[in-house]
Every structure is written in C-alpha cells, then in structure tokens.
Short mmCIF file of C-alpha atoms in Angstrom, two decimals:
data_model
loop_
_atom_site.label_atom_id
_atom_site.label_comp_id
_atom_site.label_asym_id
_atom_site.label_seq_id
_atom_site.Cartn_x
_atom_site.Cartn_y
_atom_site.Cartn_z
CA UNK A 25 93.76 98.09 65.68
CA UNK A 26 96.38 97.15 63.23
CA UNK A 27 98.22 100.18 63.54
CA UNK A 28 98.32 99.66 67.27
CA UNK A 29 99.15 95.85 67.16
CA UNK A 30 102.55 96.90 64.71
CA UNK A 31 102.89 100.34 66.88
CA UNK A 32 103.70 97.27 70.02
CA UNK A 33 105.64 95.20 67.41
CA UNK A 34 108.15 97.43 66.70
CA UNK A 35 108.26 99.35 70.30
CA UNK A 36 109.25 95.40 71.53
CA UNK A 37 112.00 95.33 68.28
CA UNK A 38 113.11 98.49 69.63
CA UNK A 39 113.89 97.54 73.21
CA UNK A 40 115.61 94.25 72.27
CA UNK A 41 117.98 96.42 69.92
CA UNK A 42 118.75 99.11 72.33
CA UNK A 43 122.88 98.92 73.03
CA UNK A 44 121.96 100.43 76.64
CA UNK A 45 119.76 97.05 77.30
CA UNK A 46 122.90 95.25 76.94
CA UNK A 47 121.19 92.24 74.89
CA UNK A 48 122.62 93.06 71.93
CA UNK A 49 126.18 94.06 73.82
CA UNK A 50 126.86 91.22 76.29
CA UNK A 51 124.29 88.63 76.06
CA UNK A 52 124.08 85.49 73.55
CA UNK A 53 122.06 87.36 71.64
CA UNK A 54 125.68 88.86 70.45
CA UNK A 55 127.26 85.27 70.40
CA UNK A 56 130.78 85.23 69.99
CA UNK A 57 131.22 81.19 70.10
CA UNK A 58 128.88 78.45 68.11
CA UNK A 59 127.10 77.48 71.57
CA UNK A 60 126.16 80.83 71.88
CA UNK A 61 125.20 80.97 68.43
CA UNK A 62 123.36 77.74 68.76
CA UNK A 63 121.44 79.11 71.57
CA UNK A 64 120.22 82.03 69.80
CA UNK A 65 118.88 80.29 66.99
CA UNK A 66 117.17 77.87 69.14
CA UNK A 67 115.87 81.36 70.82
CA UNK A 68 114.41 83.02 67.64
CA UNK A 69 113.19 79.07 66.49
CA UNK A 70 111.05 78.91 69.54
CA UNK A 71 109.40 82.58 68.98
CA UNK A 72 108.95 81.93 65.32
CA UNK A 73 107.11 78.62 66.13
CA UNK A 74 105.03 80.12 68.90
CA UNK A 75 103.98 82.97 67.01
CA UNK A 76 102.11 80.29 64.93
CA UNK A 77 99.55 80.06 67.79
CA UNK A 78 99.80 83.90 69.01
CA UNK A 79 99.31 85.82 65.89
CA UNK A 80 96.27 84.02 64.64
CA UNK A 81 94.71 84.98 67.88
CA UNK A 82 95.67 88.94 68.04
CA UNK A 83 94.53 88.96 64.24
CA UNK A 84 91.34 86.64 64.62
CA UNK A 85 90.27 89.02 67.88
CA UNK A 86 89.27 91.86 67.25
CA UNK A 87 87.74 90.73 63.87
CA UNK A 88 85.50 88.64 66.05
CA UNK A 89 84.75 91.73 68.37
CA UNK A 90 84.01 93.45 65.19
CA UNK A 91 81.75 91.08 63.32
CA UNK A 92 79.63 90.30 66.44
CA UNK A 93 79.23 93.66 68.22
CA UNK A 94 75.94 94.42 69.60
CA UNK A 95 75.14 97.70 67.49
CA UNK A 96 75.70 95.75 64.18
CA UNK A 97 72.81 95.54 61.59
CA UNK A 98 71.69 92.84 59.29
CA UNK A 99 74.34 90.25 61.18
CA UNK A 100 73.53 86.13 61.17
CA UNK A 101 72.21 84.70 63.93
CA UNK A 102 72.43 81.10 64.69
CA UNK A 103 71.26 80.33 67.88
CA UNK A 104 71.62 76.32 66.93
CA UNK A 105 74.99 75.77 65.65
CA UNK A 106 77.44 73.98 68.12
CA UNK A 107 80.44 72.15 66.35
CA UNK A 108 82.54 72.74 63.79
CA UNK A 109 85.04 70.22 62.48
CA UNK A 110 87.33 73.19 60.92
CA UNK A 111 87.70 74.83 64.09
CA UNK A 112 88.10 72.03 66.13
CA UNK A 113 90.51 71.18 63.96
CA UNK A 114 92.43 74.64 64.90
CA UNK A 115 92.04 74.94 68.07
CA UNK A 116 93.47 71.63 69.19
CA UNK A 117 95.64 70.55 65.99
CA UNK A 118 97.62 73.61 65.80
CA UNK A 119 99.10 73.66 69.41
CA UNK A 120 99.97 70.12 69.04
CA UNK A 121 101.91 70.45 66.30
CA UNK A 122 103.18 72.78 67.48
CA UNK A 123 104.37 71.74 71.08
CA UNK A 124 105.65 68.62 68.88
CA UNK A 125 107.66 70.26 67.28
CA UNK A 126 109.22 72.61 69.91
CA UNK A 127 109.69 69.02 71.77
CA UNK A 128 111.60 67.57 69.23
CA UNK A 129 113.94 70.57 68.70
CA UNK A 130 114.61 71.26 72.46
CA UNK A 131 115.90 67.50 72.61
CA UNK A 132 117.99 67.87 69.64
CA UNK A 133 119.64 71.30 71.04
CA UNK A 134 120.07 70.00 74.57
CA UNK A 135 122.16 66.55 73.38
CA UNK A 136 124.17 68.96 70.48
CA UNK A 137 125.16 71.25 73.18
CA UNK A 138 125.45 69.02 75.86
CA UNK A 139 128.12 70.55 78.02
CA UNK A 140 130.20 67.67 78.40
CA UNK A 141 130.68 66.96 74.70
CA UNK A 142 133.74 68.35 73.58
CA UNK A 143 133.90 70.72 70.39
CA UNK A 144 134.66 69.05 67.19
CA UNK A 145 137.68 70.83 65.78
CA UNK A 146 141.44 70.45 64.29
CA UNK A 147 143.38 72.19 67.37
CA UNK A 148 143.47 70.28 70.98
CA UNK A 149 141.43 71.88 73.59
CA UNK A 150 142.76 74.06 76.08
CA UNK A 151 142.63 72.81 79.85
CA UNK A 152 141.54 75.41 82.21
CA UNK A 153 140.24 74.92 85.88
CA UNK A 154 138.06 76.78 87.74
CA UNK A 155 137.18 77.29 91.63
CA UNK A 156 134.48 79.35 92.43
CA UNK A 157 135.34 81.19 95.99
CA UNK A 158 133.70 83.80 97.95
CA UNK A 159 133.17 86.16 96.06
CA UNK A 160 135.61 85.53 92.98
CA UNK A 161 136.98 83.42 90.24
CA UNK A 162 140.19 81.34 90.18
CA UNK A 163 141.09 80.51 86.78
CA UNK A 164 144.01 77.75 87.13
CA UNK A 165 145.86 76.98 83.54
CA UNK A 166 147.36 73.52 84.40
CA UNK A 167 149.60 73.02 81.17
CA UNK A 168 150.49 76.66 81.61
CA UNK A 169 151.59 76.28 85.60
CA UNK A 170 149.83 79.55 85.89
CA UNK A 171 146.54 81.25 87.95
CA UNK A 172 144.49 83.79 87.14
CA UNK A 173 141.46 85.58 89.35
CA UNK A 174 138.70 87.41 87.86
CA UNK A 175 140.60 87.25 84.44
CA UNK A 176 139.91 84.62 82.04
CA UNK A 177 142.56 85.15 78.82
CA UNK A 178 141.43 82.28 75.81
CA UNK A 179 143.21 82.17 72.60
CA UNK A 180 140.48 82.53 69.44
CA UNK A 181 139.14 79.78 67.70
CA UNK A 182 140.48 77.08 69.63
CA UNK A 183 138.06 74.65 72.17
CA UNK A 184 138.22 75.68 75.64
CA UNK A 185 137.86 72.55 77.97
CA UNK A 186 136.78 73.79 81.45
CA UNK A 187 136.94 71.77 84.60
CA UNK A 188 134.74 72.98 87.66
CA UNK A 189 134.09 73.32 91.27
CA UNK A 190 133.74 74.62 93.91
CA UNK A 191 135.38 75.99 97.49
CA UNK A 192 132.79 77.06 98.89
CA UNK A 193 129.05 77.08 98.62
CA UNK A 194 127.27 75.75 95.04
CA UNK A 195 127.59 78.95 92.58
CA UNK A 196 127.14 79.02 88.85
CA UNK A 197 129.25 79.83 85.80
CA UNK A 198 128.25 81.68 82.85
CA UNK A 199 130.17 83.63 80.05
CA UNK A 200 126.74 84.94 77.83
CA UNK A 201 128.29 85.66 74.75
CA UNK A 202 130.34 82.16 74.35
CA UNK A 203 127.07 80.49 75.70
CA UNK A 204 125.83 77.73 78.15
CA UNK A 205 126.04 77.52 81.99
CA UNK A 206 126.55 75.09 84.70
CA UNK A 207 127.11 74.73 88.20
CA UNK A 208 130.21 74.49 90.37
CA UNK A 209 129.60 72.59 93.72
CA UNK A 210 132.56 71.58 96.57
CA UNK A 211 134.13 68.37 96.17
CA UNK A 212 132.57 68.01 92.33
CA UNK A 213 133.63 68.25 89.54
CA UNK A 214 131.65 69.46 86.22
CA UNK A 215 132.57 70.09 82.67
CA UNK A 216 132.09 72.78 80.13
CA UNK A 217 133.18 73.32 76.44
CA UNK A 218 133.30 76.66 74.51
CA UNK A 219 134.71 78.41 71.80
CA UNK A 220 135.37 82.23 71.13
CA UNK A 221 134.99 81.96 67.82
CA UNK A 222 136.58 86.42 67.49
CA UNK A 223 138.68 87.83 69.37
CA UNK A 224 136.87 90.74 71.92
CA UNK A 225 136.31 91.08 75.82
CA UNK A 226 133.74 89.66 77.42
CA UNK A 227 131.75 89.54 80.79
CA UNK A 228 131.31 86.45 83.03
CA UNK A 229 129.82 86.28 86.19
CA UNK A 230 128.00 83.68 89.01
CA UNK A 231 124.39 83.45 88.13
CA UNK A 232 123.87 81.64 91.74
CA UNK A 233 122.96 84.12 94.92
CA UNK A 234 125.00 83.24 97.09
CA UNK A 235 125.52 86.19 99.84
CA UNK A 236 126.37 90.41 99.60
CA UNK A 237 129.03 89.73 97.38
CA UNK A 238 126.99 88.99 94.88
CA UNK A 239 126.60 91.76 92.64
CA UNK A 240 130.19 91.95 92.48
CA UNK A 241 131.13 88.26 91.56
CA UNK A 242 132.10 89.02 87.97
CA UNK A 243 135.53 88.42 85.78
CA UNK A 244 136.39 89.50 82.75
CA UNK A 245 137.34 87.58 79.29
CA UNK A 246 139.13 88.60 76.77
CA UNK A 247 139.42 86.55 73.52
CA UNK A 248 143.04 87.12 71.92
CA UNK A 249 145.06 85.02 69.24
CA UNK A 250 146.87 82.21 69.96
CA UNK A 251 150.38 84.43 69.67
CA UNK A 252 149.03 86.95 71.76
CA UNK A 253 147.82 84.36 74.16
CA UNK A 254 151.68 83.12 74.33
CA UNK A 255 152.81 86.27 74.90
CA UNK A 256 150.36 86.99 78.29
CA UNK A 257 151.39 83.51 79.58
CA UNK A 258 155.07 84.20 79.19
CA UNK A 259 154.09 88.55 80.60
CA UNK A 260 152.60 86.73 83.53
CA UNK A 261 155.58 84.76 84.95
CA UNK A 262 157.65 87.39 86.37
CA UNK A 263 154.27 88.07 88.91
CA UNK A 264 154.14 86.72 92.37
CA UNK A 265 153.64 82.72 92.35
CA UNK A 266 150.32 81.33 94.04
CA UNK A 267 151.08 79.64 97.56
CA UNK A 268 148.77 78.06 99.66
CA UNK A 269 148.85 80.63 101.84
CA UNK A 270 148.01 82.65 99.12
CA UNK A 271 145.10 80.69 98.30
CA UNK A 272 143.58 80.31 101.65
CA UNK A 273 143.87 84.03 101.87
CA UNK A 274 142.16 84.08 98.42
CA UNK A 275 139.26 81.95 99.96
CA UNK A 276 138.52 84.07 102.89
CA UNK A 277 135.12 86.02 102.14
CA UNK A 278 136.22 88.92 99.98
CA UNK A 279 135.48 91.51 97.02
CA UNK A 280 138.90 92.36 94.76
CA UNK A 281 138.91 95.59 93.46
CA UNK A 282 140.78 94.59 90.27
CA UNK A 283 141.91 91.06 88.94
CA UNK A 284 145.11 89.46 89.66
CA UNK A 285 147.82 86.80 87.87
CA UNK A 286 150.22 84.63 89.36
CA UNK A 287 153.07 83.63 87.29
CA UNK A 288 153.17 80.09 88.95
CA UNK A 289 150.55 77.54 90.83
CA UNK A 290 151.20 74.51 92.53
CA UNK A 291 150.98 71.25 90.95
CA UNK A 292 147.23 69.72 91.43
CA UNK A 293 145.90 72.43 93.25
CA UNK A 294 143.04 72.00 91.46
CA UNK A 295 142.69 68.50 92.05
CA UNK A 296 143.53 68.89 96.27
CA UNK A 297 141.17 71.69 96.04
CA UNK A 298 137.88 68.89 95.27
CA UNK A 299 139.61 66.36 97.46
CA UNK A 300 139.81 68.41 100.40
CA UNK A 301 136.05 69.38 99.99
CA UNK A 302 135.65 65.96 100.08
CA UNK A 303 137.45 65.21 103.08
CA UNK A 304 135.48 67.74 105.27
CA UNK A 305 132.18 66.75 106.63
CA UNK A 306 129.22 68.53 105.05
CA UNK A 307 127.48 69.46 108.80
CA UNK A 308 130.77 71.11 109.85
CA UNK A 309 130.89 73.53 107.05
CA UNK A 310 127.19 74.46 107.26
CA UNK A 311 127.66 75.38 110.84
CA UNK A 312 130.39 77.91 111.52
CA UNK A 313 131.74 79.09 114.63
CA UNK A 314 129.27 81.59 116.08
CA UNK A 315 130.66 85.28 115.28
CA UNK A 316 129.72 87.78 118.26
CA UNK A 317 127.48 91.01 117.01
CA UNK A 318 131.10 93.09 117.00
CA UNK A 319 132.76 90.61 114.60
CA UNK A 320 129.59 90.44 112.40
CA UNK A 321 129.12 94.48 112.17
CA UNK A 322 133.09 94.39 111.52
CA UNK A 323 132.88 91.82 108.58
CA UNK A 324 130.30 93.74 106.99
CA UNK A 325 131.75 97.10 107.38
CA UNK A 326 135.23 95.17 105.73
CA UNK A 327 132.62 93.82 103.01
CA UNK A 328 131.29 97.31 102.14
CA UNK A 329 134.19 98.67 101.98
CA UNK A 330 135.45 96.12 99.31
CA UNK A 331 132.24 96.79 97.44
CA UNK A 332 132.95 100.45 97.24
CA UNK A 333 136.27 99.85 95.79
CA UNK A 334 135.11 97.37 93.65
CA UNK A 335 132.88 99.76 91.94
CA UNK A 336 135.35 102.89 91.86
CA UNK A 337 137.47 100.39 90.22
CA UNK A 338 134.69 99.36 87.59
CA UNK A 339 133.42 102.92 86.76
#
C-alpha cells in the first residue's frame, strides 16, 4: 500500500512538472514578478498545511483496515470502550489549527497583494491604460502618447501601474506569470500593480466568457530593459496614429490576426473612453437593435473567418 500511495505521489509530481501542461511554462507557478511569486508560495503554504490533515489519514487507513480485518487471530476486542481524550483531541484539534492558520495567512496575502497597493521600489511606476473591447486588448501608454493592441511591451524591474476598464461588456485581466487578476467593467475604473522582475515573453488573456471570441482574446507581453523599452517607443512612432475612427472601428466585434501599434493616441482617450460608458444608459446597451437571421449568419461567418486567421497566425 505504500508503494502504491508514493507510485500516486510522484505520478501527481510528474504531471505538475510536465513543460507540455504549461504550469511550469506560463502559469505563476513560473512567476516572473514578486506577486506571482507571492502567489505561489501562498500556493505550496496551503498544500503543505493541508497535508497535515490528509496524510495522517492515507497513512492511519489502511493500518486500521489491517489491524481490524475480519480473518485476524488473537486481535483485542473491546466491545465497551467509547471515548478517548487522545483522539478527540485529533480529530477536532488538528483541523482547527489548522483552518486557523490557513485563515490568518490568506488575510495577510490578500492585504500584501492587494491590487491597489502600489509596489514599493526606487524607480516611478509606469502608467499604462487598458480597455478591454470585443474581442481584444488596447494597451494606451499615456506619458508615451502611444497605443498598443494585443501587445503589452514593459521595461524589467520597474512597477507597472495599470488603469482599467472597460468598452464593452465586464471581462477580466490576467498576465499568470507576473500574477493577480481583476476585472475591467464600462464606465469603471480598477487598478493593478505588477512587476516583471526578468526580462521574457509572456501570455495574457480575458479570464471572463464573454461570447465566440473568446478563445481568441489573448495578447502577448514581452518583458525588455528599460533601453530596449525606449527604443520600441521611439520604433513605434513612424506607425499609423490612433483616431477615433480608428478606435470605433477597433470596438466593433472582431478577432485580429496579429497585434498592432500606433505611434500616436489622442489625449484622454482613456479617460473619454469611461466617461462615455457613463453617459450611455445601461438598458440601451443591453438591448441592441434586432439583427435579421441574414445579418446574424453573416456576422458569424465574418467571426469564423477571423478565428481561422487568428489561429494560422498563432501556429
């Protein structure tokens, strides 16, 4: 029984090590930032903590099936005995403790990384804004002048101070390996701090169904130093500048294939983006203009399409 319990023990070490699972590739178990890294070691706290409680039992088990089996000879019997103090003791004092403790370390963790609270360090944070759209990022540097969608570029070792919302419906932000998550919604604004801590690309995506785009709702991050980082800003300004015609043309409900920069942004944007949201009644945004079966069957053929390139473009 042993044998068998450590044969599943390291089958279970295996899978969370295999590179083709992606945990130890692209999620915070791979932490590139000290959130991430914060999160993990709150991860492996918990298990250590719980296996307190679990191991006793798999051990304890089958000794008890083995002590007490039916076919074995000369065993006690005590048909009288009821209570013991001891294993009281166990049964109820253990978890406690434990749960106490687990309590006390999931309040510490969740006020250390609050995502509000900016990151302690000798270099001022970087502003970046974000707008979640259908179904794509739009990364808006305001110090910079500059946009970005589906491309996140963050000089190393250097706080990242992200402001959030929303065009469209409520979605959800996420970079694994830098850590933490939080929502985007239209006409609010949230707040995120992180740190790449190396330099290295990295996945983010929307963790928030929110239609067929889905799947493809991802951007890419790539963690450079602070000279390279002044170098793509200055690469990026000979590229088209973003318009508002541009942008509403961004907003429409829509895969791209690969990311794109704009080497200038209008002043605010960010800021008339959550006003306007504001502005427009929530009942006439949840109900749209009726589409007739032709322009439905025409959207998603447009939206399959999109997802096809999306993916030629990926592989």
């Amino acid at each position: 029984m042993v044998k068998q319990v450590a044969g599943y023990c390291v089958v279970f070490a295996a899978v969370l090590l295999l590179p083709g699972c992606g945990l130890t590739d692209h999620g915070f178990l791979a932490s590139a930032g000290p959130v991430a890294q914060a999160e993990r070691d709150h991860f492996f706290s918990i298990i250590g903590w719980t296996l307190i409680v679990i191991v006793p039992l798999f051990v304890a088990a089958p000794i008890v099936l083995w002590k007490y089996r039916i076919g074995k000879k000369g065993a006690v019997y005590r048909p009288n005995w009821d209570f013991s103090w001891i294993l009281e003791g166990l049964i109820w004092g253990l978890p406690v403790v434990v749960v106490a403790v687990l309590g006390w370390n999931l309040w510490q963790v969740s006020h250390k990384l609050d995502p509000y609270k900016p990151i302690a360090h000798d270099r001022p944070a970087l502003d970046v804004q974000v707008v979640s759209l259908d179904w794509k990022w739009l990364f808006i540097y305001p110090d910079q002048h500059m946009a970005a969608v589906n491309e996140l570029v963050l000089p190393v070792d250097r706080p990242i101070h992200f402001s959030l919302t929303s065009a469209t419906v409520m979605q959800s932000f996420m970079i694994p390996r830098l850590g933490s998550q939080i929502y985007t919604m239209p006409g609010m604004v949230t707040q995120l701090h992180l740190l790449a801590a190396k330099p290295g690309r990295y996945g983010g995506l929307n963790t928030q169904y929110n239609g067929e785009g889905f799947a493809e709702q991802k951007f890419s991050v790539q963690a450079v130093s602070a000279a390279r980082f002044h170098e793509w800003v200055a690469d990026q300004r000979s590229r088209p500048a973003l318009d508002m015609a541009e942008y509403r043309k961004l907003s429409e409900r829509s895969i791209l294939p690969e990311p794109k920069t704009f080497g200038r942004a209008p002043s605010k944007l960010f800021e008339r983006i959550v006003s306007d949201a504001k502005r427009i009644p929530a009942a006439s945004t949840a109900v749209a203009a009726p589409k007739s079966d032709h322009e439905k069957q025409r959207e998603k053929e447009r939206l399959k399409q999109q997802r096809r390139d999306y993916r030629e473009q990926q592989s």
